[in-house]
Amino acid sequence: MTRWRLAAPVDDIREALLGLSARPERFAIATLVAVDGSAPRDVGAQMLITPDEHWGFLSGGCIEDDVASHGRAVLAEGAARLLRYGEGSPWIDIKLACGSGISVLVEPVAASEPAVAALLEGWHARRPVLWSSDGSTRTASSAPDAPVADSWDGARYTRLFLPPLRLVLIGEDGATLSAAALARDMGWQVVLVTPGGPEAPPMEGIAYHRSDPAEALARIGIDRWSAIAVLSHDREDDERGLAAALCSEAFYVGAIGARVRLDQRTMRLRGHGVNEAALAQLHAPIGLPGFAKAPRDVALSLVAEVAQAFHAVTARARSSGVSISSSAPVSAVST
């Protein structure tokens, strides 16, 4: 390695595309379409490749530079390539530490394609999008409500793009600010709600509301890809916002506070109209167990718990059982 790959952690090609100051007319997408054995990444992992840069990783650093080189060749030639690494690969000098075999489809894409516009519009609208490609033609459409499995038939793959995780934080203390910064660095969409707070947000890259929590949640428009964490310490304000959160579609709702006062809190929440099924979904005290109580520890335990919950939600959004690689051919294209 000759330089730090600071773009490697970007795991969503939409985030990379939207982060470009000027979108190139053409770029390449590399998609992990087959895994035979164990591997660092699941099928569906992707890289975005431009003539000057690449984002994402497919195999823990083993193949990314080579895939990026193929991506730039694909851009020059205008034809997709199906690459094979590890078991069954023609490139014996590129080793996979996991000992498996993986297939990667690298395709040239025009930024002006309708499928690209639909994909990015789904990001902004927070709507699942079903993307399909055979390497030369691509489609993107709204995904059905039923679980959708990523698939690959040896010629065309289908990938489900879900809305990005959005974390809404209600509060203003050190744990709240630490959680906001950590979640932002994770690539999540972060919204801070601080009733009556300063006019300017505490950091760049987050959305900010100064209104009552229940009113702010209504304005935000909580969906099933949103998590809400109540970290404020004003009891009445807590309960109104927490009640609104529990009555929303949020996949995760958590609240800070001592376990010994949880019964009193749930009683007040019932008074705000929260039913037993919703109360059962409350994460309180907030965060994963085993962490210290310092602000950064609380923030880390919260972000870890939300990430764990989101992984479960996204897994349910995809059908289980059949791997995308079940029908993938062992083949490769080399230059």
Short mmCIF file of C-alpha atoms in Angstrom, two decimals:
data_model
loop_
_atom_site.label_atom_id
_atom_site.label_comp_id
_atom_site.label_asym_id
_atom_site.label_seq_id
_atom_site.Cartn_x
_atom_site.Cartn_y
_atom_site.Cartn_z
CA MET A 1 0.00 0.00 0.00
CA THR A 2 1.47 3.35 -1.06
CA ARG A 3 -1.13 5.67 0.51
CA TRP A 4 -4.01 5.66 2.93
CA ARG A 5 -7.31 4.68 1.34
CA LEU A 6 -9.50 7.14 3.21
CA ALA A 7 -12.38 6.56 0.76
CA ALA A 8 -12.51 2.81 1.45
CA PRO A 9 -15.02 3.02 4.35
CA VAL A 10 -17.67 4.66 2.12
CA ASP A 11 -19.98 1.68 1.71
CA ASP A 12 -22.77 3.15 -0.42
CA ILE A 13 -22.08 4.26 -4.00
CA ARG A 14 -24.93 6.77 -3.67
CA GLU A 15 -23.14 8.52 -0.82
CA ALA A 16 -19.97 8.66 -2.90
CA LEU A 17 -21.79 9.99 -5.98
CA LEU A 18 -23.63 12.65 -4.02
CA GLY A 19 -20.42 13.68 -2.30
CA LEU A 20 -18.62 14.52 -5.54
CA SER A 21 -18.21 18.24 -6.18
CA ALA A 22 -18.63 17.56 -9.90
CA ARG A 23 -20.11 14.28 -11.08
CA PRO A 24 -18.18 12.77 -14.02
CA GLU A 25 -20.06 12.00 -17.21
CA ARG A 26 -19.15 8.34 -16.82
CA PHE A 27 -18.04 6.16 -13.94
CA ALA A 28 -17.71 2.45 -13.19
CA ILE A 29 -19.52 0.35 -10.61
CA ALA A 30 -17.96 -2.87 -9.34
CA THR A 31 -20.38 -5.29 -7.64
CA LEU A 32 -19.53 -8.41 -5.69
CA VAL A 33 -21.95 -10.84 -7.33
CA ALA A 34 -20.64 -14.22 -6.15
CA VAL A 35 -18.92 -15.61 -3.06
CA ASP A 36 -17.90 -19.26 -2.94
CA GLY A 37 -16.82 -19.94 0.64
CA SER A 38 -16.25 -17.35 3.34
CA ALA A 39 -15.32 -13.76 2.52
CA PRO A 40 -14.87 -10.40 4.31
CA ARG A 41 -17.82 -8.87 2.43
CA ASP A 42 -21.30 -10.09 1.60
CA VAL A 43 -22.56 -10.29 -1.94
CA GLY A 44 -23.93 -6.96 -3.13
CA ALA A 45 -20.97 -4.96 -1.81
CA GLN A 46 -19.93 -2.32 -4.32
CA MET A 47 -17.20 0.08 -5.34
CA LEU A 48 -17.54 3.35 -7.25
CA ILE A 49 -14.68 4.06 -9.64
CA THR A 50 -13.83 7.26 -11.51
CA PRO A 51 -10.72 8.03 -13.58
CA ASP A 52 -9.06 9.55 -10.51
CA GLU A 53 -10.52 7.88 -7.41
CA HIS A 54 -12.40 4.89 -6.06
CA TRP A 55 -14.64 4.30 -3.04
CA GLY A 56 -15.62 1.19 -1.11
CA PHE A 57 -14.03 -2.22 -0.63
CA LEU A 58 -14.92 -5.73 -1.70
CA SER A 59 -12.42 -8.03 -0.02
CA GLY A 60 -10.71 -6.31 2.88
CA GLY A 61 -8.02 -4.64 0.74
CA CYS A 62 -6.87 -7.68 -1.25
CA ILE A 63 -8.24 -6.74 -4.67
CA GLU A 64 -9.50 -3.15 -4.58
CA ASP A 65 -6.65 -1.52 -6.48
CA ASP A 66 -6.83 -4.20 -9.17
CA VAL A 67 -10.61 -3.82 -9.45
CA ALA A 68 -10.17 -0.05 -9.77
CA SER A 69 -7.64 -0.62 -12.57
CA HIS A 70 -10.17 -2.81 -14.39
CA GLY A 71 -12.80 -0.14 -13.77
CA ARG A 72 -10.74 2.47 -15.57
CA ALA A 73 -10.12 0.07 -18.43
CA VAL A 74 -13.86 -0.56 -18.60
CA LEU A 75 -14.46 3.17 -18.84
CA ALA A 76 -11.97 3.45 -21.69
CA GLU A 77 -13.35 0.46 -23.59
CA GLY A 78 -17.06 0.83 -22.80
CA ALA A 79 -17.64 -2.88 -22.07
CA ALA A 80 -18.26 -4.65 -18.75
CA ARG A 81 -15.95 -7.28 -17.28
CA LEU A 82 -16.68 -10.21 -15.00
CA LEU A 83 -13.63 -10.74 -12.80
CA ARG A 84 -12.75 -13.81 -10.78
CA TYR A 85 -10.43 -13.71 -7.77
CA GLY A 86 -9.18 -16.48 -5.51
CA GLU A 87 -10.33 -20.01 -6.32
CA GLY A 88 -10.80 -20.35 -10.08
CA SER A 89 -9.00 -17.08 -10.90
CA PRO A 90 -6.49 -16.68 -13.75
CA TRP A 91 -4.51 -14.24 -11.58
CA ILE A 92 -2.55 -16.48 -9.25
CA ASP A 93 -0.49 -13.52 -7.99
CA ILE A 94 -3.57 -11.96 -6.34
CA LYS A 95 -4.24 -13.95 -3.19
CA LEU A 96 -7.36 -13.89 -1.05
CA ALA A 97 -6.53 -14.39 2.61
CA CYS A 98 -9.90 -16.08 3.18
CA GLY A 99 -9.08 -18.80 0.64
CA SER A 100 -12.42 -18.38 -1.15
CA GLY A 101 -13.42 -17.50 -4.67
CA ILE A 102 -15.32 -14.33 -5.55
CA SER A 103 -16.73 -12.85 -8.75
CA VAL A 104 -16.97 -9.12 -9.41
CA LEU A 105 -18.92 -7.49 -12.22
CA VAL A 106 -17.38 -4.18 -13.32
CA GLU A 107 -19.59 -2.05 -15.55
CA PRO A 108 -19.36 1.38 -17.18
CA VAL A 109 -22.24 3.72 -16.33
CA ALA A 110 -23.26 7.08 -17.79
CA ALA A 111 -24.26 9.66 -15.19
CA SER A 112 -27.14 10.72 -17.45
CA GLU A 113 -28.85 7.32 -17.39
CA PRO A 114 -32.45 7.34 -16.07
CA ALA A 115 -31.57 4.48 -13.70
CA VAL A 116 -28.93 6.64 -12.00
CA ALA A 117 -31.41 9.49 -11.58
CA ALA A 118 -33.99 7.08 -10.11
CA LEU A 119 -31.42 5.60 -7.74
CA LEU A 120 -30.38 8.99 -6.36
CA GLU A 121 -33.98 10.22 -6.19
CA GLY A 122 -34.74 7.21 -4.01
CA TRP A 123 -31.92 8.27 -1.68
CA HIS A 124 -33.34 11.77 -1.32
CA ALA A 125 -36.92 10.53 -0.97
CA ARG A 126 -35.87 7.78 1.47
CA ARG A 127 -37.54 5.13 -0.64
CA PRO A 128 -36.18 1.59 -1.34
CA VAL A 129 -35.03 1.13 -4.93
CA LEU A 130 -34.53 -2.10 -6.85
CA TRP A 131 -31.51 -1.80 -9.16
CA SER A 132 -30.87 -4.34 -11.90
CA SER A 133 -28.05 -4.60 -14.44
CA ASP A 134 -26.48 -6.99 -16.92
CA GLY A 135 -23.39 -4.79 -17.23
CA SER A 136 -24.65 -2.86 -20.24
CA THR A 137 -28.23 -1.84 -19.42
CA ARG A 138 -29.59 -0.80 -16.04
CA THR A 139 -33.01 -0.25 -14.52
CA ALA A 140 -34.09 1.21 -11.20
CA SER A 141 -37.60 1.20 -9.78
CA SER A 142 -39.42 1.46 -6.46
CA ALA A 143 -39.01 -1.75 -4.50
CA PRO A 144 -42.07 -3.78 -3.45
CA ASP A 145 -43.07 -3.94 0.20
CA ALA A 146 -42.30 -7.66 0.39
CA PRO A 147 -38.71 -8.73 1.14
CA VAL A 148 -36.51 -8.72 -1.95
CA ALA A 149 -33.43 -10.90 -2.32
CA ASP A 150 -30.32 -9.75 -4.15
CA SER A 151 -29.92 -12.14 -7.09
CA TRP A 152 -27.48 -13.09 -9.85
CA ASP A 153 -28.19 -15.52 -12.68
CA GLY A 154 -24.77 -15.39 -14.29
CA ALA A 155 -25.74 -12.56 -16.61
CA ARG A 156 -27.80 -10.03 -14.62
CA TYR A 157 -27.79 -9.03 -10.98
CA THR A 158 -30.48 -7.31 -8.92
CA ARG A 159 -29.62 -5.30 -5.81
CA LEU A 160 -31.94 -3.74 -3.26
CA PHE A 161 -30.90 -0.23 -2.22
CA LEU A 162 -32.46 0.77 1.10
CA PRO A 163 -32.73 4.30 2.51
CA PRO A 164 -29.73 5.37 4.57
CA LEU A 165 -29.92 5.04 8.33
CA ARG A 166 -31.18 8.24 9.94
CA LEU A 167 -30.49 8.87 13.63
CA VAL A 168 -32.56 11.53 15.41
CA LEU A 169 -31.01 12.67 18.68
CA ILE A 170 -33.04 14.63 21.23
CA GLY A 171 -30.77 16.43 23.68
CA GLU A 172 -27.76 18.70 23.94
CA ASP A 173 -25.30 17.24 26.46
CA GLY A 174 -21.90 15.68 25.85
CA ALA A 175 -23.27 12.25 25.07
CA THR A 176 -25.67 13.74 22.52
CA LEU A 177 -22.95 15.71 20.74
CA SER A 178 -20.54 12.77 20.82
CA ALA A 179 -23.22 10.49 19.35
CA ALA A 180 -23.98 13.06 16.63
CA ALA A 181 -20.32 13.28 15.61
CA LEU A 182 -19.81 9.51 15.68
CA ALA A 183 -22.98 8.78 13.69
CA ARG A 184 -22.07 11.44 11.13
CA ASP A 185 -18.63 9.86 10.70
CA MET A 186 -20.40 6.52 10.21
CA GLY A 187 -22.07 8.02 7.15
CA TRP A 188 -25.52 8.12 8.76
CA GLN A 189 -27.97 10.97 8.33
CA VAL A 190 -28.03 12.77 11.68
CA VAL A 191 -30.75 15.06 13.00
CA LEU A 192 -30.31 16.93 16.28
CA VAL A 193 -33.38 18.16 18.17
CA THR A 194 -32.61 20.67 20.95
CA PRO A 195 -35.70 22.61 22.06
CA GLY A 196 -34.79 26.29 22.48
CA GLY A 197 -31.16 25.58 21.65
CA PRO A 198 -28.66 27.98 20.05
CA GLU A 199 -29.53 29.25 16.59
CA ALA A 200 -26.58 27.56 14.91
CA PRO A 201 -26.03 23.78 14.96
CA PRO A 202 -23.00 22.54 16.90
CA MET A 203 -21.32 20.95 13.88
CA GLU A 204 -21.53 20.71 10.11
CA GLY A 205 -23.14 17.83 8.28
CA ILE A 206 -26.22 17.40 10.46
CA ALA A 207 -29.81 18.67 10.36
CA TYR A 208 -30.98 20.74 13.33
CA HIS A 209 -34.36 21.54 14.94
CA ARG A 210 -34.97 23.86 17.89
CA SER A 211 -38.68 23.17 18.36
CA ASP A 212 -40.57 20.89 20.75
CA PRO A 213 -39.51 17.25 20.19
CA ALA A 214 -42.96 16.02 19.15
CA GLU A 215 -43.29 18.90 16.69
CA ALA A 216 -39.79 18.31 15.36
CA LEU A 217 -40.45 14.61 14.80
CA ALA A 218 -43.59 15.46 12.85
CA ARG A 219 -41.60 17.85 10.65
CA ILE A 220 -38.81 15.35 10.09
CA GLY A 221 -41.25 12.64 8.98
CA ILE A 222 -40.06 9.53 10.78
CA ASP A 223 -39.94 6.40 8.62
CA ARG A 224 -39.02 2.76 9.25
CA TRP A 225 -35.36 3.47 8.48
CA SER A 226 -35.12 6.04 11.28
CA ALA A 227 -33.85 5.63 14.85
CA ILE A 228 -34.69 8.02 17.69
CA ALA A 229 -32.65 8.47 20.85
CA VAL A 230 -33.92 10.64 23.71
CA LEU A 231 -30.89 11.89 25.63
CA SER A 232 -32.32 15.00 27.26
CA HIS A 233 -33.00 15.26 30.99
CA ASP A 234 -36.14 17.41 31.14
CA ARG A 235 -38.72 14.83 32.26
CA GLU A 236 -41.87 16.33 30.74
CA ASP A 237 -40.08 17.18 27.51
CA ASP A 238 -38.67 13.64 27.46
CA GLU A 239 -42.04 11.99 27.80
CA ARG A 240 -43.82 13.99 25.09
CA GLY A 241 -41.02 13.41 22.62
CA LEU A 242 -40.62 9.79 23.65
CA ALA A 243 -44.35 9.14 23.27
CA ALA A 244 -44.29 10.62 19.76
CA ALA A 245 -41.23 8.52 18.92
CA LEU A 246 -42.84 5.28 20.13
CA CYS A 247 -45.97 6.00 18.09
CA SER A 248 -43.90 6.50 14.92
CA GLU A 249 -42.50 4.00 12.39
CA ALA A 250 -38.97 4.27 13.80
CA PHE A 251 -37.16 0.92 13.89
CA TYR A 252 -35.42 1.92 17.12
CA VAL A 253 -36.43 4.15 20.02
CA GLY A 254 -34.18 4.52 23.03
CA ALA A 255 -34.12 6.71 26.12
CA ILE A 256 -31.45 7.52 28.65
CA GLY A 257 -32.29 7.18 32.33
CA ALA A 258 -31.93 4.95 35.35
CA ARG A 259 -33.44 1.48 35.23
CA VAL A 260 -35.02 1.96 38.68
CA ARG A 261 -37.21 4.77 37.30
CA LEU A 262 -38.31 2.83 34.22
CA ASP A 263 -41.66 1.79 35.71
CA GLN A 264 -42.56 5.41 36.46
CA ARG A 265 -41.56 6.41 32.95
CA THR A 266 -43.69 3.73 31.29
CA MET A 267 -46.65 4.76 33.43
CA ARG A 268 -46.31 8.36 32.21
CA LEU A 269 -45.98 7.14 28.63
CA ARG A 270 -49.24 5.23 28.97
CA GLY A 271 -50.78 8.53 30.01
CA HIS A 272 -49.59 9.97 26.69
CA GLY A 273 -51.46 7.24 24.80
CA VAL A 274 -48.61 4.80 24.18
CA ASN A 275 -49.88 1.21 24.02
CA GLU A 276 -48.21 -1.88 25.46
CA ALA A 277 -46.91 -3.13 22.11
CA ALA A 278 -45.10 0.17 21.52
CA LEU A 279 -43.76 0.25 25.09
CA ALA A 280 -42.24 -3.17 24.55
CA GLN A 281 -40.08 -1.72 21.78
CA LEU A 282 -38.44 0.88 24.02
CA HIS A 283 -34.69 0.50 24.58
CA ALA A 284 -34.13 1.77 28.09
CA PRO A 285 -31.65 2.32 29.52
CA ILE A 286 -30.18 3.29 26.18
CA GLY A 287 -27.22 1.57 24.56
CA LEU A 288 -25.51 -1.80 24.76
CA PRO A 289 -24.52 -3.05 28.22
CA GLY A 290 -20.96 -3.14 29.50
CA PHE A 291 -19.94 0.43 28.70
CA ALA A 292 -18.90 3.15 31.14
CA LYS A 293 -21.06 6.23 31.82
CA ALA A 294 -18.76 8.89 30.36
CA PRO A 295 -20.35 10.85 27.45
CA ARG A 296 -18.27 9.19 24.76
CA ASP A 297 -18.92 5.73 26.20
CA VAL A 298 -22.66 6.41 26.24
CA ALA A 299 -22.45 7.65 22.64
CA LEU A 300 -20.48 4.60 21.51
CA SER A 301 -22.87 2.16 23.20
CA LEU A 302 -25.85 3.97 21.63
CA VAL A 303 -24.41 4.03 18.11
CA ALA A 304 -23.44 0.36 18.41
CA GLU A 305 -26.94 -0.60 19.55
CA VAL A 306 -28.56 1.37 16.72
CA ALA A 307 -26.20 -0.20 14.16
CA GLN A 308 -27.06 -3.66 15.48
CA ALA A 309 -30.80 -2.93 15.24
CA PHE A 310 -30.47 -1.50 11.73
CA HIS A 311 -28.59 -4.58 10.57
CA ALA A 312 -31.51 -6.70 11.76
CA VAL A 313 -33.99 -4.44 9.94
CA THR A 314 -32.07 -4.53 6.65
CA ALA A 315 -31.66 -8.30 6.91
CA ARG A 316 -35.44 -8.66 7.22
CA ALA A 317 -35.90 -6.45 4.16
CA ARG A 318 -34.11 -9.09 2.11
CA SER A 319 -35.28 -12.64 1.65
CA SER A 320 -33.22 -15.20 3.53
CA GLY A 321 -31.98 -18.56 2.45
CA VAL A 322 -30.64 -18.29 -1.09
CA SER A 323 -27.30 -16.60 -1.68
CA ILE A 324 -26.81 -14.35 -4.67
CA SER A 325 -23.93 -16.64 -5.62
CA SER A 326 -25.98 -19.82 -5.83
CA SER A 327 -26.15 -19.77 -9.62
CA ALA A 328 -23.09 -17.68 -10.44
CA PRO A 329 -20.66 -19.18 -12.95
CA VAL A 330 -16.98 -19.61 -12.18
CA SER A 331 -15.65 -17.40 -14.95
CA ALA A 332 -13.38 -14.43 -15.44
CA VAL A 333 -12.45 -11.88 -18.04
CA SER A 334 -8.87 -10.65 -18.22
CA THR A 335 -7.01 -8.20 -20.36
#
